mmCIF file of C-alpha atoms and ligand atoms in Angstrom:
data_model
loop_
_atom_site.group_PDB
_atom_site.id
_atom_site.type_symbol
_atom_site.label_atom_id
_atom_site.label_comp_id
_atom_site.label_asym_id
_atom_site.label_seq_id
_atom_site.Cartn_x
_atom_site.Cartn_y
_atom_site.Cartn_z
ATOM 1 C CA MET A 4 10.720 -0.779 -36.991
ATOM 2 C CA VAL A 5 7.953 -2.400 -39.045
ATOM 3 C CA ASN A 6 9.168 -3.700 -42.437
ATOM 4 C CA LYS A 7 12.755 -2.695 -41.796
ATOM 5 C CA ALA A 8 14.072 -4.722 -44.712
ATOM 6 C CA VAL A 9 11.780 -2.777 -47.139
ATOM 7 C CA HIS A 10 12.923 0.507 -45.566
ATOM 8 C CA ASP A 11 16.623 -0.422 -45.922
ATOM 9 C CA GLU A 12 16.165 -1.486 -49.475
ATOM 10 C CA LEU A 13 14.466 1.784 -50.334
ATOM 11 C CA LEU A 14 17.388 3.783 -48.840
ATOM 12 C CA LYS A 15 19.875 1.728 -50.858
ATOM 13 C CA LYS A 16 17.888 2.198 -54.110
ATOM 14 C CA PHE A 17 17.431 5.875 -53.443
ATOM 15 C CA GLN A 18 21.126 6.477 -52.893
ATOM 16 C CA ALA A 19 22.113 4.402 -55.990
ATOM 17 C CA HIS A 20 19.546 6.096 -58.181
ATOM 18 C CA PHE A 21 19.868 9.766 -57.144
ATOM 19 C CA GLY A 22 23.437 9.677 -55.875
ATOM 20 C CA ARG A 23 22.485 11.272 -52.546
ATOM 21 C CA GLU A 24 20.580 10.494 -49.349
ATOM 22 C CA PRO A 25 16.869 11.400 -48.845
ATOM 23 C CA GLU A 26 16.097 14.080 -46.332
ATOM 24 C CA VAL A 27 12.789 12.630 -45.140
ATOM 25 C CA ILE A 28 11.035 9.270 -45.094
ATOM 26 C CA ALA A 29 7.492 8.329 -44.298
ATOM 27 C CA TYR A 30 5.760 4.984 -43.882
ATOM 28 C CA ALA A 31 2.041 4.332 -44.339
ATOM 29 C CA PRO A 32 0.317 0.930 -43.858
ATOM 30 C CA GLY A 33 -2.362 -0.734 -45.927
ATOM 31 C CA ARG A 34 -5.641 -1.533 -44.227
ATOM 32 C CA ILE A 35 -8.289 -4.188 -43.756
ATOM 33 C CA GLU A 36 -11.956 -3.313 -43.553
ATOM 34 C CA VAL A 37 -13.406 -5.489 -40.795
ATOM 35 C CA LEU A 38 -17.066 -4.443 -40.688
ATOM 36 C CA GLY A 39 -19.045 -1.651 -42.415
ATOM 37 C CA ASN A 40 -18.901 -2.007 -46.204
ATOM 38 C CA HIS A 41 -19.499 1.088 -48.369
ATOM 39 C CA THR A 42 -20.719 2.936 -45.263
ATOM 40 C CA ASP A 43 -17.970 5.583 -45.334
ATOM 41 C CA TYR A 44 -19.358 7.779 -48.167
ATOM 42 C CA ASN A 45 -22.886 7.161 -46.731
ATOM 43 C CA GLU A 46 -21.671 9.025 -43.561
ATOM 44 C CA GLY A 47 -21.851 5.916 -41.458
ATOM 45 C CA PHE A 48 -19.537 3.820 -39.291
ATOM 46 C CA VAL A 49 -16.707 1.388 -40.026
ATOM 47 C CA PHE A 50 -14.419 -0.983 -38.097
ATOM 48 C CA SER A 51 -11.080 -1.236 -39.807
ATOM 49 C CA ALA A 52 -7.412 -1.787 -38.982
ATOM 50 C CA ALA A 53 -4.015 -0.621 -40.339
ATOM 51 C CA ILE A 54 -1.958 -3.665 -41.098
ATOM 52 C CA ASN A 55 1.608 -4.868 -40.993
ATOM 53 C CA VAL A 56 2.419 -4.204 -44.724
ATOM 54 C CA GLY A 57 2.894 -0.746 -46.088
ATOM 55 C CA THR A 58 4.692 1.716 -48.338
ATOM 56 C CA PHE A 59 7.729 3.913 -47.682
ATOM 57 C CA PHE A 60 8.240 7.193 -49.420
ATOM 58 C CA ALA A 61 11.654 8.894 -49.318
ATOM 59 C CA ALA A 62 12.351 12.357 -50.643
ATOM 60 C CA ALA A 63 14.875 15.213 -50.879
ATOM 61 C CA LYS A 64 14.349 18.713 -52.128
ATOM 62 C CA ARG A 65 15.772 19.974 -55.425
ATOM 63 C CA ASP A 66 16.939 23.463 -56.344
ATOM 64 C CA ASP A 67 14.883 23.586 -59.552
ATOM 65 C CA THR A 68 11.153 23.045 -60.109
ATOM 66 C CA THR A 69 11.575 19.433 -61.452
ATOM 67 C CA CYS A 70 10.081 16.496 -59.647
ATOM 68 C CA ARG A 71 11.781 13.152 -60.268
ATOM 69 C CA LEU A 72 9.653 10.338 -59.045
ATOM 70 C CA VAL A 73 10.656 6.671 -59.032
ATOM 71 C CA ALA A 74 8.511 3.554 -58.354
ATOM 72 C CA GLY A 75 11.050 1.563 -56.407
ATOM 73 C CA ASP A 76 9.633 -1.891 -57.346
ATOM 74 C CA LEU A 77 9.882 -1.197 -61.147
ATOM 75 C CA MET A 78 12.812 1.271 -60.873
ATOM 76 C CA LYS A 79 10.920 3.367 -63.377
ATOM 77 C CA GLU A 80 11.283 7.149 -63.243
ATOM 78 C CA VAL A 81 8.810 9.857 -64.327
ATOM 79 C CA THR A 82 9.417 13.529 -64.216
ATOM 80 C CA PHE A 83 7.043 16.482 -63.894
ATOM 81 C CA ASP A 84 7.207 20.140 -63.046
ATOM 82 C CA CYS A 85 5.882 21.277 -59.623
ATOM 83 C CA THR A 86 4.360 24.377 -61.170
ATOM 84 C CA GLY A 87 1.975 22.538 -63.430
ATOM 85 C CA ILE A 88 0.903 19.154 -62.024
ATOM 86 C CA MET A 89 -1.503 17.182 -64.214
ATOM 87 C CA PRO A 90 -2.766 13.555 -64.141
ATOM 88 C CA SER A 91 -1.164 11.245 -66.604
ATOM 89 C CA SER A 92 -2.612 8.309 -68.588
ATOM 90 C CA GLU A 93 0.724 6.403 -68.512
ATOM 91 C CA ASP A 94 2.362 4.881 -65.441
ATOM 92 C CA ILE A 95 -0.769 5.586 -63.548
ATOM 93 C CA TRP A 96 0.942 4.982 -60.167
ATOM 94 C CA GLN A 97 2.379 8.499 -60.532
ATOM 95 C CA ASN A 98 -1.189 9.952 -60.279
ATOM 96 C CA TYR A 99 -1.486 9.050 -56.560
ATOM 97 C CA VAL A 100 1.709 10.922 -55.810
ATOM 98 C CA LYS A 101 0.904 13.844 -58.159
ATOM 99 C CA GLY A 102 -2.659 14.212 -56.806
ATOM 100 C CA THR A 103 -1.423 14.193 -53.189
ATOM 101 C CA PHE A 104 1.348 16.702 -53.872
ATOM 102 C CA ALA A 105 -1.079 18.933 -55.780
ATOM 103 C CA GLY A 106 -3.461 18.800 -52.846
ATOM 104 C CA LEU A 107 -0.726 19.587 -50.287
ATOM 105 C CA THR A 108 0.546 22.547 -52.164
ATOM 106 C CA GLU A 109 -2.821 23.971 -53.392
ATOM 107 C CA ALA A 110 -2.775 26.847 -50.864
ATOM 108 C CA ARG A 111 0.893 27.610 -51.173
ATOM 109 C CA PRO A 112 2.298 26.378 -54.527
ATOM 110 C CA ALA A 113 5.710 24.722 -54.311
ATOM 111 C CA THR A 114 8.637 26.618 -55.778
ATOM 112 C CA HIS A 115 11.037 23.699 -55.590
ATOM 113 C CA GLY A 116 10.707 20.108 -56.919
ATOM 114 C CA PHE A 117 11.861 16.952 -55.226
ATOM 115 C CA ASP A 118 13.687 13.634 -55.835
ATOM 116 C CA GLY A 119 11.333 11.009 -54.564
ATOM 117 C CA MET A 120 11.100 7.177 -54.463
ATOM 118 C CA PHE A 121 8.441 4.827 -53.008
ATOM 119 C CA PHE A 122 8.709 1.199 -52.225
ATOM 120 C CA GLY A 123 6.471 -1.108 -50.257
ATOM 121 C CA ASN A 124 5.052 -4.581 -49.726
ATOM 122 C CA VAL A 125 1.237 -4.154 -49.956
ATOM 123 C CA PRO A 126 0.151 -6.531 -52.678
ATOM 124 C CA LEU A 127 -1.373 -4.489 -55.509
ATOM 125 C CA GLY A 128 -5.013 -4.913 -56.438
ATOM 126 C CA SER A 129 -5.640 -7.079 -53.379
ATOM 127 C CA GLY A 130 -8.178 -4.820 -51.581
ATOM 128 C CA LEU A 131 -5.612 -3.875 -48.971
ATOM 129 C CA SER A 132 -5.377 -0.226 -50.080
ATOM 130 C CA SER A 133 -1.997 0.000 -51.649
ATOM 131 C CA SER A 134 -3.133 3.262 -53.231
ATOM 132 C CA ALA A 135 -3.968 4.878 -49.887
ATOM 133 C CA ALA A 136 -0.682 3.627 -48.451
ATOM 134 C CA LEU A 137 1.062 5.389 -51.347
ATOM 135 C CA GLU A 138 -0.969 8.568 -50.933
ATOM 136 C CA MET A 139 -0.484 8.780 -47.212
ATOM 137 C CA SER A 140 3.261 8.024 -47.284
ATOM 138 C CA THR A 141 3.646 10.678 -50.035
ATOM 139 C CA GLY A 142 1.526 13.125 -48.043
ATOM 140 C CA LEU A 143 3.451 12.718 -44.821
ATOM 141 C CA ALA A 144 6.845 12.711 -46.487
ATOM 142 C CA LEU A 145 6.209 15.786 -48.651
ATOM 143 C CA ALA A 146 4.428 17.706 -45.825
ATOM 144 C CA ARG A 147 7.574 17.168 -43.725
ATOM 145 C CA LEU A 148 9.929 18.051 -46.595
ATOM 146 C CA TYR A 149 8.080 21.318 -47.482
ATOM 147 C CA GLY A 150 7.165 22.241 -43.864
ATOM 148 C CA ILE A 151 3.393 21.992 -44.512
ATOM 149 C CA GLU A 152 1.061 21.445 -41.545
ATOM 150 C CA ALA A 153 -1.659 18.916 -42.275
ATOM 151 C CA ASP A 154 -3.655 17.098 -39.558
ATOM 152 C CA THR A 155 -5.014 13.536 -40.028
ATOM 153 C CA VAL A 156 -8.367 14.484 -41.475
ATOM 154 C CA THR A 157 -6.874 17.135 -43.837
ATOM 155 C CA LEU A 158 -4.339 14.717 -45.116
ATOM 156 C CA ALA A 159 -6.898 11.951 -45.541
ATOM 157 C CA ARG A 160 -9.050 14.403 -47.559
ATOM 158 C CA ILE A 161 -6.130 15.273 -49.711
ATOM 159 C CA GLY A 162 -5.570 11.623 -50.538
ATOM 160 C CA GLN A 163 -9.292 11.151 -51.250
ATOM 161 C CA LYS A 164 -9.275 14.111 -53.584
ATOM 162 C CA ALA A 165 -6.260 12.581 -55.384
ATOM 163 C CA GLU A 166 -8.362 9.430 -55.925
ATOM 164 C CA HIS A 167 -11.361 11.460 -57.195
ATOM 165 C CA LEU A 168 -9.488 13.830 -59.484
ATOM 166 C CA TYR A 169 -6.404 11.900 -60.461
ATOM 167 C CA ALA A 170 -7.537 8.249 -60.340
ATOM 168 C CA GLY A 171 -11.271 8.572 -61.144
ATOM 169 C CA CYS A 172 -12.567 6.646 -58.168
ATOM 170 C CA LYS A 173 -15.129 8.430 -55.982
ATOM 171 C CA CYS A 174 -13.983 6.662 -52.822
ATOM 172 C CA GLY A 175 -14.800 7.658 -49.235
ATOM 173 C CA LEU A 176 -12.220 8.427 -46.535
ATOM 174 C CA LEU A 177 -11.910 4.918 -45.051
ATOM 175 C CA ASP A 178 -8.622 3.856 -46.454
ATOM 176 C CA GLN A 179 -6.726 7.064 -45.766
ATOM 177 C CA ILE A 180 -8.084 7.554 -42.195
ATOM 178 C CA THR A 181 -7.292 3.954 -41.309
ATOM 179 C CA SER A 182 -3.728 4.113 -42.688
ATOM 180 C CA LEU A 183 -3.143 7.257 -40.603
ATOM 181 C CA ALA A 184 -5.014 6.326 -37.407
ATOM 182 C CA GLY A 185 -4.180 2.647 -36.923
ATOM 183 C CA GLU A 186 -2.803 1.310 -33.645
ATOM 184 C CA ALA A 187 -1.030 -1.971 -32.946
ATOM 185 C CA GLY A 188 -3.468 -4.710 -31.826
ATOM 186 C CA ARG A 189 -6.452 -2.431 -32.133
ATOM 187 C CA LEU A 190 -9.359 -1.794 -34.507
ATOM 188 C CA VAL A 191 -10.166 1.705 -35.687
ATOM 189 C CA LYS A 192 -13.864 2.675 -35.332
ATOM 190 C CA THR A 193 -14.681 5.709 -37.359
ATOM 191 C CA ASP A 194 -17.764 7.835 -37.620
ATOM 192 C CA PHE A 195 -17.672 9.162 -41.128
ATOM 193 C CA ARG A 196 -20.244 11.902 -40.480
ATOM 194 C CA SER A 197 -18.147 13.775 -37.956
ATOM 195 C CA VAL A 198 -14.923 12.128 -39.263
ATOM 196 C CA THR A 199 -13.843 11.183 -35.773
ATOM 197 C CA TYR A 200 -12.336 7.900 -34.678
ATOM 198 C CA GLU A 201 -11.295 5.861 -31.716
ATOM 199 C CA THR A 202 -9.363 2.648 -31.411
ATOM 200 C CA VAL A 203 -10.646 -0.445 -29.600
ATOM 201 C CA PRO A 204 -8.838 -3.603 -28.631
ATOM 202 C CA MET A 205 -9.564 -6.684 -30.763
ATOM 203 C CA GLY A 206 -8.906 -9.044 -27.835
ATOM 204 C CA GLU A 207 -6.551 -11.998 -27.444
ATOM 205 C CA GLU A 208 -9.082 -14.429 -28.705
ATOM 206 C CA ALA A 209 -9.009 -13.284 -32.364
ATOM 207 C CA CYS A 210 -6.697 -12.790 -35.271
ATOM 208 C CA PHE A 211 -7.199 -12.093 -38.960
ATOM 209 C CA LEU A 212 -6.326 -14.055 -42.037
ATOM 210 C CA MET A 213 -6.283 -12.289 -45.376
ATOM 211 C CA CYS A 214 -7.154 -14.437 -48.388
ATOM 212 C CA ASN A 215 -6.138 -12.755 -51.598
ATOM 213 C CA THR A 216 -7.969 -14.339 -54.449
ATOM 214 C CA HIS A 217 -6.216 -12.189 -57.081
ATOM 215 C CA ALA A 218 -9.522 -11.983 -58.811
ATOM 216 C CA LYS A 219 -10.081 -8.592 -60.462
ATOM 217 C CA HIS A 220 -13.190 -8.084 -62.469
ATOM 218 C CA ALA A 221 -13.644 -5.566 -65.276
ATOM 219 C CA LEU A 222 -14.944 -2.021 -64.744
ATOM 220 C CA VAL A 223 -14.020 -1.993 -61.149
ATOM 221 C CA ASP A 224 -13.755 1.749 -60.631
ATOM 222 C CA GLY A 225 -16.847 2.426 -62.851
ATOM 223 C CA ALA A 226 -18.765 -0.123 -60.858
ATOM 224 C CA TYR A 227 -17.742 1.429 -57.548
ATOM 225 C CA ASN A 228 -18.898 4.864 -58.686
ATOM 226 C CA ARG A 229 -22.165 3.415 -59.923
ATOM 227 C CA LEU A 230 -22.851 1.904 -56.522
ATOM 228 C CA ARG A 231 -22.230 5.205 -54.895
ATOM 229 C CA GLU A 232 -24.636 6.879 -57.303
ATOM 230 C CA SER A 233 -27.340 4.323 -56.393
ATOM 231 C CA CYS A 234 -26.798 5.134 -52.683
ATOM 232 C CA GLU A 235 -27.121 8.853 -53.358
ATOM 233 C CA GLN A 236 -30.275 8.300 -55.442
ATOM 234 C CA ALA A 237 -31.779 6.263 -52.594
ATOM 235 C CA ALA A 238 -30.793 8.917 -49.995
ATOM 236 C CA ALA A 239 -32.533 11.599 -52.093
ATOM 237 C CA HIS A 240 -35.671 9.374 -52.181
ATOM 238 C CA PHE A 241 -35.708 8.833 -48.417
ATOM 239 C CA ALA A 242 -35.107 12.606 -47.862
ATOM 240 C CA ARG A 243 -38.383 13.209 -49.745
ATOM 241 C CA VAL A 244 -40.536 10.581 -48.061
ATOM 242 C CA LEU A 245 -39.277 10.547 -44.467
ATOM 243 C CA ARG A 246 -40.350 13.215 -41.967
ATOM 244 C CA HIS A 247 -36.908 13.643 -40.336
ATOM 245 C CA PRO A 248 -33.913 15.135 -42.232
ATOM 246 C CA VAL A 249 -31.919 12.667 -44.402
ATOM 247 C CA GLN A 250 -28.539 13.842 -45.496
ATOM 248 C CA ALA A 251 -27.249 10.402 -46.336
ATOM 249 C CA LEU A 252 -28.231 6.756 -45.933
ATOM 250 C CA ARG A 253 -26.773 6.905 -42.392
ATOM 251 C CA ASP A 254 -30.056 8.650 -41.477
ATOM 252 C CA VAL A 255 -32.251 5.733 -42.624
ATOM 253 C CA SER A 256 -32.970 2.683 -40.442
ATOM 254 C CA MET A 257 -33.723 -0.821 -41.810
ATOM 255 C CA THR A 258 -37.262 -0.447 -40.471
ATOM 256 C CA GLU A 259 -37.739 2.797 -42.453
ATOM 257 C CA TRP A 260 -36.174 1.259 -45.534
ATOM 258 C CA ALA A 261 -38.728 -1.591 -45.373
ATOM 259 C CA ILE A 262 -41.679 0.726 -45.047
ATOM 260 C CA TYR A 263 -40.651 3.597 -47.370
ATOM 261 C CA ARG A 264 -38.642 1.915 -50.155
ATOM 262 C CA ALA A 265 -41.734 1.912 -52.453
ATOM 263 C CA GLY A 266 -41.064 4.239 -55.402
ATOM 264 C CA LEU A 267 -37.403 3.237 -55.702
ATOM 265 C CA PRO A 268 -36.400 0.838 -58.549
ATOM 266 C CA THR A 269 -35.838 -2.636 -56.961
ATOM 267 C CA GLU A 270 -32.128 -2.639 -57.704
ATOM 268 C CA VAL A 271 -31.586 0.808 -56.159
ATOM 269 C CA ALA A 272 -33.612 -0.175 -53.051
ATOM 270 C CA ASP A 273 -31.463 -3.330 -52.674
ATOM 271 C CA ARG A 274 -28.257 -1.367 -53.031
ATOM 272 C CA ALA A 275 -29.371 1.007 -50.315
ATOM 273 C CA ALA A 276 -30.251 -1.799 -47.918
ATOM 274 C CA HIS A 277 -26.568 -2.840 -47.817
ATOM 275 C CA PRO A 278 -24.951 0.231 -46.222
ATOM 276 C CA ILE A 279 -28.068 0.761 -44.102
ATOM 277 C CA GLY A 280 -27.752 -2.807 -42.735
ATOM 278 C CA GLU A 281 -23.981 -2.519 -42.460
ATOM 279 C CA ASN A 282 -24.262 0.645 -40.389
ATOM 280 C CA GLU A 283 -26.596 -1.182 -37.943
ATOM 281 C CA ARG A 284 -24.133 -4.126 -37.868
ATOM 282 C CA VAL A 285 -21.195 -1.941 -36.933
ATOM 283 C CA LEU A 286 -23.104 -0.410 -33.996
ATOM 284 C CA ARG A 287 -24.205 -3.884 -32.853
ATOM 285 C CA GLY A 288 -20.657 -5.211 -33.389
ATOM 286 C CA ALA A 289 -19.298 -2.413 -31.125
ATOM 287 C CA GLU A 290 -21.553 -3.602 -28.319
ATOM 288 C CA LEU A 291 -20.529 -7.176 -28.858
ATOM 289 C CA LEU A 292 -16.788 -6.396 -28.836
ATOM 290 C CA ALA A 293 -17.206 -4.350 -25.676
ATOM 291 C CA ASN A 294 -18.714 -7.450 -24.085
ATOM 292 C CA GLY A 295 -15.968 -9.676 -25.339
ATOM 293 C CA ASP A 296 -18.320 -11.564 -27.696
ATOM 294 C CA THR A 297 -15.894 -12.188 -30.565
ATOM 295 C CA ALA A 298 -18.019 -14.994 -31.953
ATOM 296 C CA GLY A 299 -21.055 -12.758 -32.144
ATOM 297 C CA PHE A 300 -18.926 -10.134 -33.924
ATOM 298 C CA GLY A 301 -17.757 -12.844 -36.406
ATOM 299 C CA ALA A 302 -21.357 -13.806 -37.173
ATOM 300 C CA LEU A 303 -22.021 -10.188 -38.187
ATOM 301 C CA MET A 304 -19.101 -10.444 -40.598
ATOM 302 C CA PHE A 305 -20.742 -13.455 -42.302
ATOM 303 C CA ASP A 306 -24.044 -11.403 -42.477
ATOM 304 C CA SER A 307 -22.062 -8.544 -44.010
ATOM 305 C CA HIS A 308 -20.798 -10.729 -46.776
ATOM 306 C CA GLU A 309 -24.207 -12.146 -47.472
ATOM 307 C CA SER A 310 -25.548 -8.596 -47.830
ATOM 308 C CA SER A 311 -22.753 -7.761 -50.261
ATOM 309 C CA ARG A 312 -23.545 -10.846 -52.316
ATOM 310 C CA VAL A 313 -27.309 -10.580 -52.373
ATOM 311 C CA LEU A 314 -28.081 -6.855 -52.066
ATOM 312 C CA PHE A 315 -25.060 -4.822 -53.151
ATOM 313 C CA GLY A 316 -23.786 -7.037 -55.932
ATOM 314 C CA ASN A 317 -20.111 -6.319 -55.121
ATOM 315 C CA SER A 318 -19.037 -9.856 -54.491
ATOM 316 C CA CYS A 319 -17.900 -12.416 -57.040
ATOM 317 C CA GLU A 320 -17.571 -16.217 -57.341
ATOM 318 C CA GLU A 321 -14.038 -16.296 -56.016
ATOM 319 C CA LEU A 322 -14.838 -14.260 -52.821
ATOM 320 C CA ASP A 323 -18.056 -16.274 -52.236
ATOM 321 C CA ALA A 324 -16.080 -19.498 -52.435
ATOM 322 C CA VAL A 325 -13.656 -18.357 -49.721
ATOM 323 C CA VAL A 326 -16.460 -17.208 -47.422
ATOM 324 C CA ASP A 327 -18.381 -20.453 -47.981
ATOM 325 C CA ALA A 328 -15.280 -22.506 -47.251
ATOM 326 C CA ALA A 329 -14.550 -20.397 -44.118
ATOM 327 C CA LYS A 330 -17.999 -21.173 -42.739
ATOM 328 C CA LYS A 331 -17.127 -24.839 -42.613
ATOM 329 C CA ILE A 332 -13.631 -24.561 -40.973
ATOM 330 C CA PRO A 333 -13.440 -25.115 -37.218
ATOM 331 C CA GLY A 334 -12.261 -22.069 -35.367
ATOM 332 C CA VAL A 335 -13.308 -19.552 -37.994
ATOM 333 C CA LEU A 336 -15.592 -16.928 -36.469
ATOM 334 C CA GLY A 337 -16.412 -14.757 -39.440
ATOM 335 C CA ALA A 338 -15.423 -13.833 -43.006
ATOM 336 C CA ARG A 339 -16.358 -11.218 -45.514
ATOM 337 C CA LEU A 340 -15.015 -9.322 -48.486
ATOM 338 C CA SER A 341 -12.929 -6.327 -47.503
ATOM 339 C CA GLY A 342 -13.053 -3.027 -49.351
ATOM 340 C CA GLY A 343 -14.651 -2.059 -52.637
ATOM 341 C CA GLY A 344 -15.396 -5.596 -53.738
ATOM 342 C CA PHE A 345 -15.560 -7.272 -57.199
ATOM 343 C CA GLY A 346 -12.419 -9.269 -56.411
ATOM 344 C CA GLY A 347 -9.489 -8.775 -54.118
ATOM 345 C CA SER A 348 -9.412 -10.280 -50.639
ATOM 346 C CA VAL A 349 -11.559 -11.842 -47.959
ATOM 347 C CA VAL A 350 -10.798 -11.061 -44.295
ATOM 348 C CA VAL A 351 -11.321 -14.001 -41.968
ATOM 349 C CA LEU A 352 -11.675 -13.726 -38.237
ATOM 350 C CA VAL A 353 -10.243 -16.778 -36.495
ATOM 351 C CA HIS A 354 -9.116 -17.939 -33.052
ATOM 352 C CA PRO A 355 -5.312 -17.593 -33.001
ATOM 353 C CA ARG A 356 -4.842 -21.292 -32.072
ATOM 354 C CA ASP A 357 -6.701 -22.283 -35.292
ATOM 355 C CA ALA A 358 -5.079 -19.772 -37.607
ATOM 356 C CA GLU A 359 -2.532 -22.037 -39.223
ATOM 357 C CA THR A 360 -4.906 -24.942 -39.852
ATOM 358 C CA ALA A 361 -7.589 -22.627 -41.146
ATOM 359 C CA ALA A 362 -5.161 -20.927 -43.516
ATOM 360 C CA ALA A 363 -4.091 -24.331 -44.985
ATOM 361 C CA ALA A 364 -7.719 -25.491 -45.295
ATOM 362 C CA LEU A 365 -8.763 -22.295 -47.056
ATOM 363 C CA ALA A 366 -5.882 -22.430 -49.536
ATOM 364 C CA ASN A 367 -6.576 -26.118 -50.315
ATOM 365 C CA THR A 368 -10.348 -25.727 -50.756
ATOM 366 C CA TYR A 369 -9.729 -22.770 -53.079
ATOM 367 C CA ALA A 370 -7.195 -24.685 -55.041
ATOM 368 C CA ALA A 371 -9.535 -27.667 -55.442
ATOM 369 C CA ARG A 372 -12.136 -25.366 -56.983
ATOM 370 C CA PHE A 373 -10.071 -22.861 -59.052
ATOM 371 C CA GLY A 374 -6.862 -24.881 -59.865
ATOM 372 C CA SER A 375 -4.472 -22.729 -57.818
ATOM 373 C CA PRO A 376 -4.592 -21.630 -54.103
ATOM 374 C CA CYS A 377 -5.493 -18.171 -52.932
ATOM 375 C CA ASP A 378 -2.717 -16.394 -50.960
ATOM 376 C CA VAL A 379 -3.491 -16.672 -47.221
ATOM 377 C CA SER A 380 -1.550 -14.662 -44.660
ATOM 378 C CA VAL A 381 -1.982 -13.733 -41.038
ATOM 379 C CA ILE A 382 -2.614 -10.010 -40.719
ATOM 380 C CA THR A 383 -1.805 -8.119 -37.530
ATOM 381 C CA PRO A 384 -3.492 -4.821 -36.713
ATOM 382 C CA ALA A 385 -0.549 -2.458 -36.729
ATOM 383 C CA ALA A 386 0.463 1.141 -36.027
ATOM 384 C CA GLY A 387 -0.567 3.914 -38.467
ATOM 385 C CA ALA A 388 1.540 6.130 -40.697
ATOM 386 C CA ARG A 389 4.554 8.114 -39.530
ATOM 387 C CA SER A 390 7.203 10.414 -41.082
ATOM 388 C CA TRP A 391 10.645 11.400 -39.911
ATOM 389 C CA HIS A 392 13.803 13.222 -40.946
ATOM 390 C CA LEU A 393 16.540 10.843 -41.924
ATOM 391 C CA GLY A 394 18.198 9.721 -38.750
ATOM 392 C CA VAL A 395 15.616 11.327 -36.483
ATOM 393 C CA ARG A 396 12.648 9.036 -36.009
ATOM 394 C CA SER A 397 9.650 10.847 -34.436
HETATM 395 C C1 GLA B 248 -12.837 1.187 -50.993
HETATM 396 C C2 GLA B 248 -12.913 2.732 -50.845
HETATM 397 C C3 GLA B 248 -13.387 3.148 -49.454
HETATM 398 C C4 GLA B 248 -14.632 2.327 -49.070
HETATM 399 C C5 GLA B 248 -14.509 0.839 -49.346
HETATM 400 C C6 GLA B 248 -15.794 0.121 -49.173
HETATM 401 O O1 GLA B 248 -11.785 0.669 -50.194
HETATM 402 O O2 GLA B 248 -11.733 3.324 -51.152
HETATM 403 O O3 GLA B 248 -13.562 4.523 -49.411
HETATM 404 O O4 GLA B 248 -15.778 2.859 -49.642
HETATM 405 O O5 GLA B 248 -14.097 0.562 -50.674
HETATM 406 O O6 GLA B 248 -16.237 0.173 -47.825
#
């Protein structure tokens, strides 16, 4: 089992805190975004992978309508009633669980509460989607506990709605889909228009390093939502000036952008160029991977970061420093920011034989510039989320 020590510790903590065993457990991994930045809500394509860190959620039903929820890392408990779930401004981690539970039970309100505890090892605020790991482990565990049928896309949408309504971030579906659909050693390629996905092998010649800068810049969620608004404003413009239907930036090519951007404020036009270019890069990257051209794929990752930095404005000094350092390290094939941006982590594509030396070189170069090293770890594309009854792994 992945992360067995974390699983065993959660069971111990659950038993000690609630004085009984959980009935169900679910595990959901974090994710890396490999290529295709901010393309998901523009109905485009993304390469991503579920990773080898994640969150477990254990639960048992109660006879009354109370829900007792414990964050296993803090051992802090909050309670709420399953008949009136509302977001909270305190202990905001509870909102991901509440929002997911509210979405699951929207059609058929729950009549019983639960004892629940979550515990995991996804570093928080690192751009590895600890929130989606929490939503998807909550969703799978509570769906099993309450006997609710929810397929992958339905569950992902429930998690996304929790982010929108309970956490205030107008995210796309990338993090939730990846956490559910990941497969060991493979990338997930998703089409966010049809919301369909396939997995493709990454090949033996490549592995990933994750460099967590711990940088977190102000107004992160507000900034994400504003970028999304710029993309929507640009899509509405292109829908007016292009002859073919434009539902989202997915429908606009870079050539069309260059010819028809006139009339858009410069900043909005630049913002739009990023997901349009990213979409084209993902499609090109798919061809390169199919031909075994990992180096070509890596070059697209560098291009992606440059587009984030120059056009989309969602990079920062710390992320740029890691990518610049990566470009000079032998064996590194590509590097880019991963996820929303404005801080968090850089994902680096490297030949496995160079991974260790590249990791040390990245940490040292970063330390020389910022005073302390960034956290560098090898990330393995791993299996997606699962739930099971205690003692019966499915
Ligand atoms: C965050 C969001 C995703 C996606 C990425 C950027 O991770 O949650 O939906 O938009 O940023 O690609």
